[in-house]
CSV table of C-alpha atoms and ligand atoms in Angstrom, one decimal:
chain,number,residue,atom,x,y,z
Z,1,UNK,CA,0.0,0.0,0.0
Z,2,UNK,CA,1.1,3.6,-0.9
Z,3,UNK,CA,1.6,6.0,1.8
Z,4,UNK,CA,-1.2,7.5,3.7
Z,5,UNK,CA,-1.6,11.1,3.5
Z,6,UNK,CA,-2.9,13.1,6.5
Z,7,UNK,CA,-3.8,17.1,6.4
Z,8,UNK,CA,-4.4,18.8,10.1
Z,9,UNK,CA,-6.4,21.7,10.6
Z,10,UNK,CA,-5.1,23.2,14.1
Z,11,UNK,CA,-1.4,23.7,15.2
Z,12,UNK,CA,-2.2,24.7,18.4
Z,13,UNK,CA,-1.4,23.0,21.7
Z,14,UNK,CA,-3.3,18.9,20.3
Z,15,UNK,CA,-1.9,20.0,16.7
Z,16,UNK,CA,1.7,20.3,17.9
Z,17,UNK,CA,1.8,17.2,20.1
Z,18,UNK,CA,-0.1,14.8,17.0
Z,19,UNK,CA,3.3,15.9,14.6
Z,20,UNK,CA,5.3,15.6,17.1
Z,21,UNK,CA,4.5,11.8,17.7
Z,22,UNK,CA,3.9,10.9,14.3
Z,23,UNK,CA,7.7,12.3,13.5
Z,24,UNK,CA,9.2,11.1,16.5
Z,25,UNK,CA,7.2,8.0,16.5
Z,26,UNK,CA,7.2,7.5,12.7
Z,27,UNK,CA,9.0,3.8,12.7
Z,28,UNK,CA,6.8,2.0,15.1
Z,29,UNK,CA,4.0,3.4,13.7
Z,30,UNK,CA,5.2,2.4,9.8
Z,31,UNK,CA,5.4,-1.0,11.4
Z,32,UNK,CA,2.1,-1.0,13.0
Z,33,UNK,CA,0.0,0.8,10.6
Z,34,UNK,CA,1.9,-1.3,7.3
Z,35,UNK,CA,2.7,2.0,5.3
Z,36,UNK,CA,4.2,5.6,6.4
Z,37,UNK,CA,1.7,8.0,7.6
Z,38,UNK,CA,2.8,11.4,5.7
Z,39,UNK,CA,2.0,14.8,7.7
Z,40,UNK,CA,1.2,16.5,4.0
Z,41,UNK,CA,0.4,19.6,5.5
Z,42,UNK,CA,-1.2,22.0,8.7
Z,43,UNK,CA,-3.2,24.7,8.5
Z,44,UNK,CA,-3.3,27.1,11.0
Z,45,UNK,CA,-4.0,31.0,11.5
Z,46,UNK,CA,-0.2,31.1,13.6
Z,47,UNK,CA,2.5,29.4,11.3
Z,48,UNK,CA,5.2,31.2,12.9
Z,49,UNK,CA,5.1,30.3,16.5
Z,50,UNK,CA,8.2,27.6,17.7
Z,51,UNK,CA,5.9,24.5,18.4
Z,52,UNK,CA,9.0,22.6,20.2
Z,53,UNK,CA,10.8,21.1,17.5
Z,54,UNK,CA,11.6,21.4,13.7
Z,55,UNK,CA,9.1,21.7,11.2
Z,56,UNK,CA,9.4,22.7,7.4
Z,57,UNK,CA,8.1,25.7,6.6
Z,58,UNK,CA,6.2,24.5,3.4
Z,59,UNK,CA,4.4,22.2,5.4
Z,60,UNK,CA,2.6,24.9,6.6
Z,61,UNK,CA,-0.6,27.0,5.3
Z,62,UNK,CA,-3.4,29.8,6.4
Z,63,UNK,CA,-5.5,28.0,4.4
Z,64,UNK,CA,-7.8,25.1,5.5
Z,65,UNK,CA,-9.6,24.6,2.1
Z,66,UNK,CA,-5.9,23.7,0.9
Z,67,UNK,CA,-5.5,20.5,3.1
Z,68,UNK,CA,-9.9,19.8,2.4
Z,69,UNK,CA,-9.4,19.9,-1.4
Z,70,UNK,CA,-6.0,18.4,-1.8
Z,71,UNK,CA,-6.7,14.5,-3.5
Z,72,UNK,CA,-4.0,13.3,-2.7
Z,73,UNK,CA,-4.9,14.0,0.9
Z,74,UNK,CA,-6.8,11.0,2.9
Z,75,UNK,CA,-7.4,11.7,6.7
Z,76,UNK,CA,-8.0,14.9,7.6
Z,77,UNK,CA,-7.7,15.8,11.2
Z,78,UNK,CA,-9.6,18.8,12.8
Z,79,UNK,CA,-7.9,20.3,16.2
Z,80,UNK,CA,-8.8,23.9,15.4
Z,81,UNK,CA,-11.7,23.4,18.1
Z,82,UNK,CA,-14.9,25.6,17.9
Z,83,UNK,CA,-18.3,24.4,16.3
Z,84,UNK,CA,-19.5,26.2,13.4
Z,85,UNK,CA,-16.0,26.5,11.0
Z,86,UNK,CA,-15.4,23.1,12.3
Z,87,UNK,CA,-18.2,21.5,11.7
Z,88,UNK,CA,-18.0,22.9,8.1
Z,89,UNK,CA,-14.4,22.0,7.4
Z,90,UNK,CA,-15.2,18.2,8.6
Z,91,UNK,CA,-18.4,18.5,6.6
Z,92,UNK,CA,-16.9,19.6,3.4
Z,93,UNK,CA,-13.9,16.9,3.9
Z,94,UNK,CA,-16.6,14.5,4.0
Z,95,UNK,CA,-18.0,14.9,0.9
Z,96,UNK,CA,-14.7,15.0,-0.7
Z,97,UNK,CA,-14.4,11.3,-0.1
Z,98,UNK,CA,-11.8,11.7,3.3
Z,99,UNK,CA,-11.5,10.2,6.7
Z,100,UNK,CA,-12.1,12.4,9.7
Z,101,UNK,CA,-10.0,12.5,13.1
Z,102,UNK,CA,-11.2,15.2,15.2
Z,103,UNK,CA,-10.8,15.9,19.2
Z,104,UNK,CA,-13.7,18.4,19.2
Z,105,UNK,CA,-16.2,16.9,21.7
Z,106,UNK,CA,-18.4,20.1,21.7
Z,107,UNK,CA,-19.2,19.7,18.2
Z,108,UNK,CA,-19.7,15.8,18.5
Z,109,UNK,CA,-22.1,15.8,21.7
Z,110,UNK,CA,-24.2,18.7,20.2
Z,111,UNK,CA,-23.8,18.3,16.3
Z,112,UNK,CA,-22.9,14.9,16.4
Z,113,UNK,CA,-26.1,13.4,14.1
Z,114,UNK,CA,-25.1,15.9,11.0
Z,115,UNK,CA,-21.5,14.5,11.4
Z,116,UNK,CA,-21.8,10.4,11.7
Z,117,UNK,CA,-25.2,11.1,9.1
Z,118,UNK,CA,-22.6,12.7,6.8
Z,119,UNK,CA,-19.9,10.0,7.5
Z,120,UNK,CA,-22.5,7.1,6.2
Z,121,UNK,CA,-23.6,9.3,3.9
Z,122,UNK,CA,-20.1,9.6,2.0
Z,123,UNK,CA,-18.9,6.2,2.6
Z,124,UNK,CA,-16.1,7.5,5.3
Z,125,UNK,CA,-14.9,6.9,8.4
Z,126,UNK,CA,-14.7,9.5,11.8
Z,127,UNK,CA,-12.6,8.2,14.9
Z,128,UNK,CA,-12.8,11.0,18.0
Z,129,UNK,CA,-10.9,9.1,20.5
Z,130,UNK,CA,-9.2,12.5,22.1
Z,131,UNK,CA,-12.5,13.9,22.6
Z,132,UNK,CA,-13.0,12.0,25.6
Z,133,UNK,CA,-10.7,11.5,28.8
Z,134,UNK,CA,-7.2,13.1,26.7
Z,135,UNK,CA,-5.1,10.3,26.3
Z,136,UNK,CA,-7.3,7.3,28.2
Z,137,UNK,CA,-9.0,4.7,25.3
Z,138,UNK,CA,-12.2,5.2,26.5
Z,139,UNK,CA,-13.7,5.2,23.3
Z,140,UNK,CA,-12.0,2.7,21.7
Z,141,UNK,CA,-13.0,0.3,25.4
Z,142,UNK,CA,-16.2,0.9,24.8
Z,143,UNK,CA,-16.4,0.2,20.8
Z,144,UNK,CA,-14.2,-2.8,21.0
Z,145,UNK,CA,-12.8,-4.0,24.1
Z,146,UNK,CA,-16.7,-4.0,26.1
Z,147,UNK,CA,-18.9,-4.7,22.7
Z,148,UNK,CA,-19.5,-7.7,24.3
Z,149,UNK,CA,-21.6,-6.0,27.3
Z,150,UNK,CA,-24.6,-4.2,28.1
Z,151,UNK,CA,-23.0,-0.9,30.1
Z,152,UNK,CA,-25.0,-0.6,33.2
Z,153,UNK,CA,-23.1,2.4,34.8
Z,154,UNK,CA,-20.6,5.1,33.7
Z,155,UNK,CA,-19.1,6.7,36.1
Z,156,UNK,CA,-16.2,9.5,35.6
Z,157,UNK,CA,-14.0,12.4,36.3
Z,158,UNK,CA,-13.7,13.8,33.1
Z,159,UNK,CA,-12.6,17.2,33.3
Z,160,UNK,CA,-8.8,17.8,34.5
Z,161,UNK,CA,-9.0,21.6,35.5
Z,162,UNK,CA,-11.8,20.9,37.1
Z,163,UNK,CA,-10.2,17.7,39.4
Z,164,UNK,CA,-7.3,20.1,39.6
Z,165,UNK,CA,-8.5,23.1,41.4
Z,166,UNK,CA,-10.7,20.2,43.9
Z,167,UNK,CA,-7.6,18.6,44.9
Z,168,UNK,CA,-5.9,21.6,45.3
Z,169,UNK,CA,-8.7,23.1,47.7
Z,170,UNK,CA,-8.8,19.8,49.2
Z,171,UNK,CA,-4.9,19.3,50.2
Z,172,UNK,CA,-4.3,22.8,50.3
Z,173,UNK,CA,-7.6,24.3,51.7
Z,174,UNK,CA,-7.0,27.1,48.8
Z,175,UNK,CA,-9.8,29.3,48.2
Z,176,UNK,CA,-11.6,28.4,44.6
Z,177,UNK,CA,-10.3,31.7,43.0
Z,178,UNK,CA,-7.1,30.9,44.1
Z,179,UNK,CA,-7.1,27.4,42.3
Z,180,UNK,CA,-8.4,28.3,39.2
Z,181,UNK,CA,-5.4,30.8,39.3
Z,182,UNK,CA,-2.9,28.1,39.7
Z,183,UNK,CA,-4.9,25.9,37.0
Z,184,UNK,CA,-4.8,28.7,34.6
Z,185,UNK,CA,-0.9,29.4,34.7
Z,186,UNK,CA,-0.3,25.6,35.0
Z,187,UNK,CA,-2.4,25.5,31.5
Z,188,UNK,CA,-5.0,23.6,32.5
Z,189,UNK,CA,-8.1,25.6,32.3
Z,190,UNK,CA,-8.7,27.8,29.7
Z,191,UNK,CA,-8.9,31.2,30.4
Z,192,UNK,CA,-11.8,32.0,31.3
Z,193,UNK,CA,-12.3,28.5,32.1
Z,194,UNK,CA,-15.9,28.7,32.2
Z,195,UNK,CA,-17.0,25.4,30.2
Z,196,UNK,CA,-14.4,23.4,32.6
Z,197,UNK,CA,-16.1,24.9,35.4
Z,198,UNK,CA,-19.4,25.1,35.2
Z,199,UNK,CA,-19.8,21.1,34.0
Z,200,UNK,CA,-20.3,21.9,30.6
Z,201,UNK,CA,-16.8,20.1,29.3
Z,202,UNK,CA,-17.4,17.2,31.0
Z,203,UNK,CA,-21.4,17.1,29.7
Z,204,UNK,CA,-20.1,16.9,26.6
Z,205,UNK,CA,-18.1,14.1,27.1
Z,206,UNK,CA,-20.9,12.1,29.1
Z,207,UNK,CA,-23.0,12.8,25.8
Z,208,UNK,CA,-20.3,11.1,23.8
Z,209,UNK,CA,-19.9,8.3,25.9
Z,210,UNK,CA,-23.7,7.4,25.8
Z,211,UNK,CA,-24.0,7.7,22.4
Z,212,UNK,CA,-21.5,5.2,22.0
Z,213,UNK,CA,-23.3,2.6,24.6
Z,214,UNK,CA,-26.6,2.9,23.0
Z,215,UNK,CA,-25.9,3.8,19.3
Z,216,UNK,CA,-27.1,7.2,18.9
Z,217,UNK,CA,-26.7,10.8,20.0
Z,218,UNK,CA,-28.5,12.1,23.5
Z,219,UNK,CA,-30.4,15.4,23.0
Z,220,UNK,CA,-27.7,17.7,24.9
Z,221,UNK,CA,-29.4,20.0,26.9
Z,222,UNK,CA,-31.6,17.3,29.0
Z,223,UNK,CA,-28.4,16.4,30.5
Z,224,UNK,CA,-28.3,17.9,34.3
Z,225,UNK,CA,-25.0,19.9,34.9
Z,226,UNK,CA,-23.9,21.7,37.7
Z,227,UNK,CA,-20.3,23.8,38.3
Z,228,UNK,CA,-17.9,24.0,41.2
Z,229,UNK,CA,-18.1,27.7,41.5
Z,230,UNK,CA,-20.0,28.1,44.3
Z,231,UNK,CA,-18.1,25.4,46.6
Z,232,UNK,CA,-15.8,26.7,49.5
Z,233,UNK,CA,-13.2,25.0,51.7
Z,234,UNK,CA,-15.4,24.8,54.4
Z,235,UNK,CA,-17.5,22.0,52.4
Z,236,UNK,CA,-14.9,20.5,51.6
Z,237,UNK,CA,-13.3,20.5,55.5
Z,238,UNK,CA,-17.1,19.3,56.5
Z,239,UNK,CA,-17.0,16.8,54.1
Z,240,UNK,CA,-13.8,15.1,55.1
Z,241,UNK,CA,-15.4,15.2,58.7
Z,242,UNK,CA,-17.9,13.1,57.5
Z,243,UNK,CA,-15.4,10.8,55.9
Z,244,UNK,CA,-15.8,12.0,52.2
Z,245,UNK,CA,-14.0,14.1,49.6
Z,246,UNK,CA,-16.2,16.4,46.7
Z,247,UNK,CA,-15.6,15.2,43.4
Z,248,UNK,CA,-16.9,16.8,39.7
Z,249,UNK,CA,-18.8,13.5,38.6
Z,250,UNK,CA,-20.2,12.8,35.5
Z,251,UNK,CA,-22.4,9.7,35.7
Z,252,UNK,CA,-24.8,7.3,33.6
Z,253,UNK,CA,-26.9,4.5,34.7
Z,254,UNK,CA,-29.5,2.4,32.9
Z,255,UNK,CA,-32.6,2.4,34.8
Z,256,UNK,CA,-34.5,0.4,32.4
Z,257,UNK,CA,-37.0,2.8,30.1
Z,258,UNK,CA,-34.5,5.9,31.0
Z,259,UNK,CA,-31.2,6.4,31.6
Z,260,UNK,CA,-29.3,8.8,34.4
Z,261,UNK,CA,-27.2,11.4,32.7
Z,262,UNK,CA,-26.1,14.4,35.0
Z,263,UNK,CA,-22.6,16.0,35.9
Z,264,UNK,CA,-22.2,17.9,39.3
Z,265,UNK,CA,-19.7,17.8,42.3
Z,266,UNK,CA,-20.7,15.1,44.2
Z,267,UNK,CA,-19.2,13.9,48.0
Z,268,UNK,CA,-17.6,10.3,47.5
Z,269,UNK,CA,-16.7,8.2,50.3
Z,270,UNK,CA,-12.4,8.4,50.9
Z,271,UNK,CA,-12.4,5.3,50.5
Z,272,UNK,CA,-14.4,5.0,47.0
Z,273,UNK,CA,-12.4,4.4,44.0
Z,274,UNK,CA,-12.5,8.4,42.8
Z,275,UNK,CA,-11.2,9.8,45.8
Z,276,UNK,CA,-7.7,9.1,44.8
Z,277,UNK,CA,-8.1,10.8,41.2
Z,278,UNK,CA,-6.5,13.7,41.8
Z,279,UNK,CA,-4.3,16.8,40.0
Z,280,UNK,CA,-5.0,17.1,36.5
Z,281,UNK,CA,-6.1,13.5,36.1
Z,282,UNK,CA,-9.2,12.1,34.8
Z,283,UNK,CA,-11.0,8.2,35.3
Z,284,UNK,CA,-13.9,6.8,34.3
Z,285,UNK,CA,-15.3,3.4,35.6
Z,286,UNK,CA,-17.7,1.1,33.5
Z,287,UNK,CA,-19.8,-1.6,34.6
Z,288,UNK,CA,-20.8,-3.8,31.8
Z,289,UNK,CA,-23.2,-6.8,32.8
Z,290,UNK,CA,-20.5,-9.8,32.2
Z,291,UNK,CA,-16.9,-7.6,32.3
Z,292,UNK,CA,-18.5,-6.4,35.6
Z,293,UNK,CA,-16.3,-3.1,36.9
Z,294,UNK,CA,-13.7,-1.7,34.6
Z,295,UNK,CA,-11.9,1.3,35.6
Z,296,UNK,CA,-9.5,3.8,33.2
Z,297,UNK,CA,-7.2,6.3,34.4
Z,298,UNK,CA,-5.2,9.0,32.9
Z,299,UNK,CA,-4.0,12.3,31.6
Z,300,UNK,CA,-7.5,14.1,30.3
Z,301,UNK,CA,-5.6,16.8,28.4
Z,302,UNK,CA,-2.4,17.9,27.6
Z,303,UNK,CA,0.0,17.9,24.2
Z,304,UNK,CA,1.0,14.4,24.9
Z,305,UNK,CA,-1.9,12.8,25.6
Z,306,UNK,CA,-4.1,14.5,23.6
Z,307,UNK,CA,-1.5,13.8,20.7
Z,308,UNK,CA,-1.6,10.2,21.6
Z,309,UNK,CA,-5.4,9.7,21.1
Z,310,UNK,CA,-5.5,11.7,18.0
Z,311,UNK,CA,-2.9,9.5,16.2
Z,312,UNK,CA,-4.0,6.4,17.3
Z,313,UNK,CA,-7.2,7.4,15.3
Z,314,UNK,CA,-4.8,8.0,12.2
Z,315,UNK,CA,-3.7,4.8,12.8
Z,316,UNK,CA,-6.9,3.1,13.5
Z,317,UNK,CA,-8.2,5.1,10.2
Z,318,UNK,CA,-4.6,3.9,8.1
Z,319,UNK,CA,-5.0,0.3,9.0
Z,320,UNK,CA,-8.4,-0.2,7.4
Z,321,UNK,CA,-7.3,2.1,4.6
Z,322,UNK,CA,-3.9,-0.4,4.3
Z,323,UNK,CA,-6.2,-3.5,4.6
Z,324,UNK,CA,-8.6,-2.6,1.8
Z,325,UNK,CA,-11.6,-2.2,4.1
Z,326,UNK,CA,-13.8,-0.6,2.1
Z,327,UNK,CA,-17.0,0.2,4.0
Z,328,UNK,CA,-15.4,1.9,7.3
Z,329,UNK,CA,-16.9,0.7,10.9
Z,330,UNK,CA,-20.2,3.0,11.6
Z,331,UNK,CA,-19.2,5.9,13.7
Z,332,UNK,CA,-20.8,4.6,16.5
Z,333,UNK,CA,-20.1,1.3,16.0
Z,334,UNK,CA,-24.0,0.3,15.7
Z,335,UNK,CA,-25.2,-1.4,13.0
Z,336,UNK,CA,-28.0,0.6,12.7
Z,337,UNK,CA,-28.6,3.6,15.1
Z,338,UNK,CA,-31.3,3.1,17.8
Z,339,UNK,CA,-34.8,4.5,16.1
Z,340,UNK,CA,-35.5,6.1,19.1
Z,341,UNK,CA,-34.0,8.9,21.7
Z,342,UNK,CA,-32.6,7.8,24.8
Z,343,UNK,CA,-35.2,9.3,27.7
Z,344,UNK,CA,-33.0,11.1,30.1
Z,345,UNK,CA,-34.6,10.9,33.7
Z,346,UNK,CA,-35.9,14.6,34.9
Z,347,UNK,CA,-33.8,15.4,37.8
Z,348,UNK,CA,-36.7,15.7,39.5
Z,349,UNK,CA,-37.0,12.1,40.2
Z,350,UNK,CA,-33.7,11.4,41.3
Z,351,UNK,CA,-33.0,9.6,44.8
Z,352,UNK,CA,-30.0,10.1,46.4
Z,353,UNK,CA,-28.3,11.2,50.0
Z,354,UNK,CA,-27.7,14.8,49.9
Z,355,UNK,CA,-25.5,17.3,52.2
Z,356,UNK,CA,-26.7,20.6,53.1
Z,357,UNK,CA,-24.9,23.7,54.9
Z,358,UNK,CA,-27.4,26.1,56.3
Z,359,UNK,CA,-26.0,28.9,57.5
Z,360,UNK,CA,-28.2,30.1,60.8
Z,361,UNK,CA,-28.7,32.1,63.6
Z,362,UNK,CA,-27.0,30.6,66.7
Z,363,UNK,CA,-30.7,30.8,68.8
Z,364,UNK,CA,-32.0,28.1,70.2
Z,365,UNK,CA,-35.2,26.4,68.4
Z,366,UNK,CA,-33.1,26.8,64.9
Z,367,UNK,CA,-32.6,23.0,64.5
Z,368,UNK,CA,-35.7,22.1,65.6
Z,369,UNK,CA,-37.2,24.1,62.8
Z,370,UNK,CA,-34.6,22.7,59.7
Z,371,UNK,CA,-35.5,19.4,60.4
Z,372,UNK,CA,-38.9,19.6,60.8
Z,373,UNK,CA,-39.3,21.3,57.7
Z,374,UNK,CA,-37.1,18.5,56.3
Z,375,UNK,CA,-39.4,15.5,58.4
Z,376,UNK,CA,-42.4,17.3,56.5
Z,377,UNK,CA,-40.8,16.1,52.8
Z,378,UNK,CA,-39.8,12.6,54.3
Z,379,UNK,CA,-36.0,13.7,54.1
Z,380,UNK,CA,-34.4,11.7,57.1
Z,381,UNK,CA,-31.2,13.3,58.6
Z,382,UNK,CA,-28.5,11.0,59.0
Z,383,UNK,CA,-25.8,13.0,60.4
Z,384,UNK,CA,-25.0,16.4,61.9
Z,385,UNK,CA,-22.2,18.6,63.0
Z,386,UNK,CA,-23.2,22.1,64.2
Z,387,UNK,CA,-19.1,23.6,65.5
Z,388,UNK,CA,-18.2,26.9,66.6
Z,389,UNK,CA,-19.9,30.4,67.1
Z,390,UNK,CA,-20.7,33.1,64.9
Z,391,UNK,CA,-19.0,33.9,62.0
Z,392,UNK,CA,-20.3,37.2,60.7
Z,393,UNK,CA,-23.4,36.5,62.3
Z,394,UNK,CA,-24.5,33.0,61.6
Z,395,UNK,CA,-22.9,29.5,62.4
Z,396,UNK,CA,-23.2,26.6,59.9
Z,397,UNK,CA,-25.4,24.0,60.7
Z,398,UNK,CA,-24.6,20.9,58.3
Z,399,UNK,CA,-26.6,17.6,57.8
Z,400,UNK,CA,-26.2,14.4,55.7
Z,401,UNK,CA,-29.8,12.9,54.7
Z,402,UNK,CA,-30.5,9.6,54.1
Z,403,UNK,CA,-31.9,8.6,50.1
Z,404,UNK,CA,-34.4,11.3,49.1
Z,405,UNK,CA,-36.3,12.5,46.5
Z,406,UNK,CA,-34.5,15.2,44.5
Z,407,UNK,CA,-38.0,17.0,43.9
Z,408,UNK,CA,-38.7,16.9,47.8
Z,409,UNK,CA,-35.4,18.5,48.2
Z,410,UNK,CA,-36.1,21.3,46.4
Z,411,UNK,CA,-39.4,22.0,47.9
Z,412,UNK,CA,-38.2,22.0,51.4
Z,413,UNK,CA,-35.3,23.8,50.6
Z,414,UNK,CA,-37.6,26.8,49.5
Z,415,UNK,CA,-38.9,26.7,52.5
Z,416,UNK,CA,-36.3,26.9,54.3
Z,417,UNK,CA,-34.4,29.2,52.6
Z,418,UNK,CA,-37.2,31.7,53.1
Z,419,UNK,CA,-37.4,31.2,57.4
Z,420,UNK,CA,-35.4,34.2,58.8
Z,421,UNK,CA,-33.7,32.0,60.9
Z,422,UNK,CA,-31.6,31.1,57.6
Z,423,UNK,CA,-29.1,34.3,56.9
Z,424,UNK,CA,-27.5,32.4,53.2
Z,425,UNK,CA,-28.8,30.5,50.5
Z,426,UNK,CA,-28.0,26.5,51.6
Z,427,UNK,CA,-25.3,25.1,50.2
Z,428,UNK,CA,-26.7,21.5,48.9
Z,429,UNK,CA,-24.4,18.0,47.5
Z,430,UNK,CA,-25.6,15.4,46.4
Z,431,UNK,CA,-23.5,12.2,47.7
Z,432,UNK,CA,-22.6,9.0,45.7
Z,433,UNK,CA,-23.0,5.8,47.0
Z,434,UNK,CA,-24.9,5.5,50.1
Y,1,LIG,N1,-10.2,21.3,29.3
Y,1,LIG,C1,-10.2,19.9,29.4
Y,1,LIG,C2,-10.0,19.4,30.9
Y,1,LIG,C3,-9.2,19.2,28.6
Y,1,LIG,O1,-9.6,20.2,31.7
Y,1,LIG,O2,-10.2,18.3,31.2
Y,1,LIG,C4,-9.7,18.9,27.2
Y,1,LIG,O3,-10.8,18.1,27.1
């Protein structure tokens, strides 16, 4: 087989780290793949910047349409990140007969349907193994390694910056603004790091996930996300009283006719297996009904990692190509895509244990009032700590519940949030695993 030619749209930070492997990595992968993947050429906006090593300067163009109408070009990989000029550039690819490596998990969990539609449609392939979890196979596990399995749970930390600034307010008692400082200058987060923070990131990765499990795309917006803006250290002190750390989950279960889908920081026991992902590290553990637990762990972002995932696409992507596989593998990996949408379960109708910080006058009569309000929605306490005097008027009072309703919750909370006896807004966690 001739060589295989790939283009890349995107020299940035993935960009640099996919070159750099498939130069500095060029004989295994000649071995492994059967021909020589040839970097044809990179587009980007910057083609001056040092990216860390040599690179010929004809290699490098402005101009995307130059890789996306080049024929002698076969995979075209998109790292330039955004949705709209993305999703055109991919699109456009596509129809000129090439396979698609992209990274770009925005444009996959809310465009995805136009994309794999338009892969079938033109008889190509799309691998987005970076997209998910940096350099961990997630993807790949799921499409190959578990196809044997019906996925029952999916359970992961999936955004770095955000396990980052956690850990750092957790071993360091930092203050959140000071974390996401640190995160920022370590090049973590993206500045602002809004999407990293606010659950959004690591939504979009859930979304990919469960469209791979079932076979089709999950409307986007029904999945429940929550940031870690508004935690403070003292949460996290009262959690580790109670013998539990706060982690940014994202999580999945099967429930039968519906499925869980919902990312928000969540308390975890210290001794479940996510309280030791910490730093800039991502996991994600899968149940699948005859594998039973899986777990991955591994760097969620970064040049390397990142790098990593895309080229094993290219490779994936070059084998076929190399072995004559004419029809490539559905971008899904479904034969056919389920006819109908995956129900999402309303948050609403979620159990769970939950932790709540009221802040409250120090009077006496306060905690009688809390949990009777709580007794009237049939949320049992299971646990309380009530320590020290007033800080600027008002002492925290926190509880941990036993399993509730989600919607009861939220109607007792309004009410309590409304007694006078109650100087904040309560500060509310739901916890994993009781
Ligand atoms: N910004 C992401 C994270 C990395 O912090 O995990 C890329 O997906």
């Amino acid at each position: 087989m001739s060589n295989i030619n790939v283009g890349i749209i995107g020299f940035g930070t993935v960009g640099a780290g996919t070159v750099e492997i498939l130069f500095e990595n060029r004989d295994i992968i000649l071995n492994r793949v059967g021909s020589e993947i040839i970097v044809k050429k990179i587009a980007d906006l910057d083609t001056q910047s040092d990216r860390g090593f040599p690179i010929d300067p004809d290699l490098l163009t402005t101009d995307a349409m130059e890789i996306i109408h080049d024929p002698q070009i076969d995979i075209v990989v998109e790292l330039m990140g955004g949705k709209e000029k993305a999703k055109d550039y991919i699109l456009k690819a596509m129809e000129n007969g090439k396979h698609v490596v992209t990274a770009n998990k925005a444009l996959l969990a809310e465009h995805g349907e136009e994309i794999y539609r338009a892969a079938e449609q033109f008889g190509v392939g799309v691998a987005f193994e970076a997209s998910v979890g940096g350099g961990i196979p997630i993807i790949r596990a799921l499409k190959d390694g578990l196809s044997a399995n019906r996925i029952s749970t999916i359970m992961g930390i999936l955004n770095g910056t955000s396990n980052y600034i956690l850990t750092r307010m957790t071993q360091e008692g930092l203050p959140y603004s000071e974390a996401v400082k640190e995160a920022i200058e370590l090049g973590y987060a993206e500045a602002p790091p809004t999407l990293d923070v606010d659950g959004t990131d690591a939504a979009h990765k859930l979304a990919i996930l469960i469209s791979i499990i079932y076979g089709t795309p999950v409307p986007f917006d029904d999945i429940y996300r929550e940031g870690i803006e508004n935690l403070v250290p003292e949460d996290i002190r009262f959690a580790g009283q109670f013998g539990y750390c706060i982690k940014m989950l994202a999580i999945t279960r099967n429930l039968g006719d519906r499925i869980e889908a919902r990312v928000h920081p969540t308390m975890v026991s210290l001794d479940h297996i996510m309280a030791n992902v910490n730093g800039a590290y991502n996991a994600i553990y899968v149940e699948g009904d005859f594998v039973g637990p899986n777990l991955y762990y591994g760097l969620g972002a970064g040049r390397r990692p990142t790098g990593s995932a895309v080229v094993s696409d290219i490779i994936y992507l070059a084998r076929q190509l190399c072995n004559g596989i004419s029809k490539p593998m559905p971008p899904l990996a479904h034969a056919s895509p389920q006819e109908k949408e995956i129900p999402i379960q309303p948050m609403e109708t979620l159990r769970a244990a939950y932790y709540f910080r009221f802040s409250a006058n120090d009077r006496p009569g306060v905690l009688s009032k809390i949990s009777g309000i709580l007794g009237d929605h049939e949320i049992s306490i299971s646990n309380v700590i009530q320590k020290g005097r007033k800080v600027n008027g008002s002492v925290p009072v926190v509880m941990l519940t036993h399993e509730a309703r989600e919607s009861s919750v939220s109607k007792a909370l309004s009410r309590l949030d409304s007694l006078d006896v109650l100087t904040d807004k309560t500060m509310v966690i739901r916890v994993e695993g009781e």
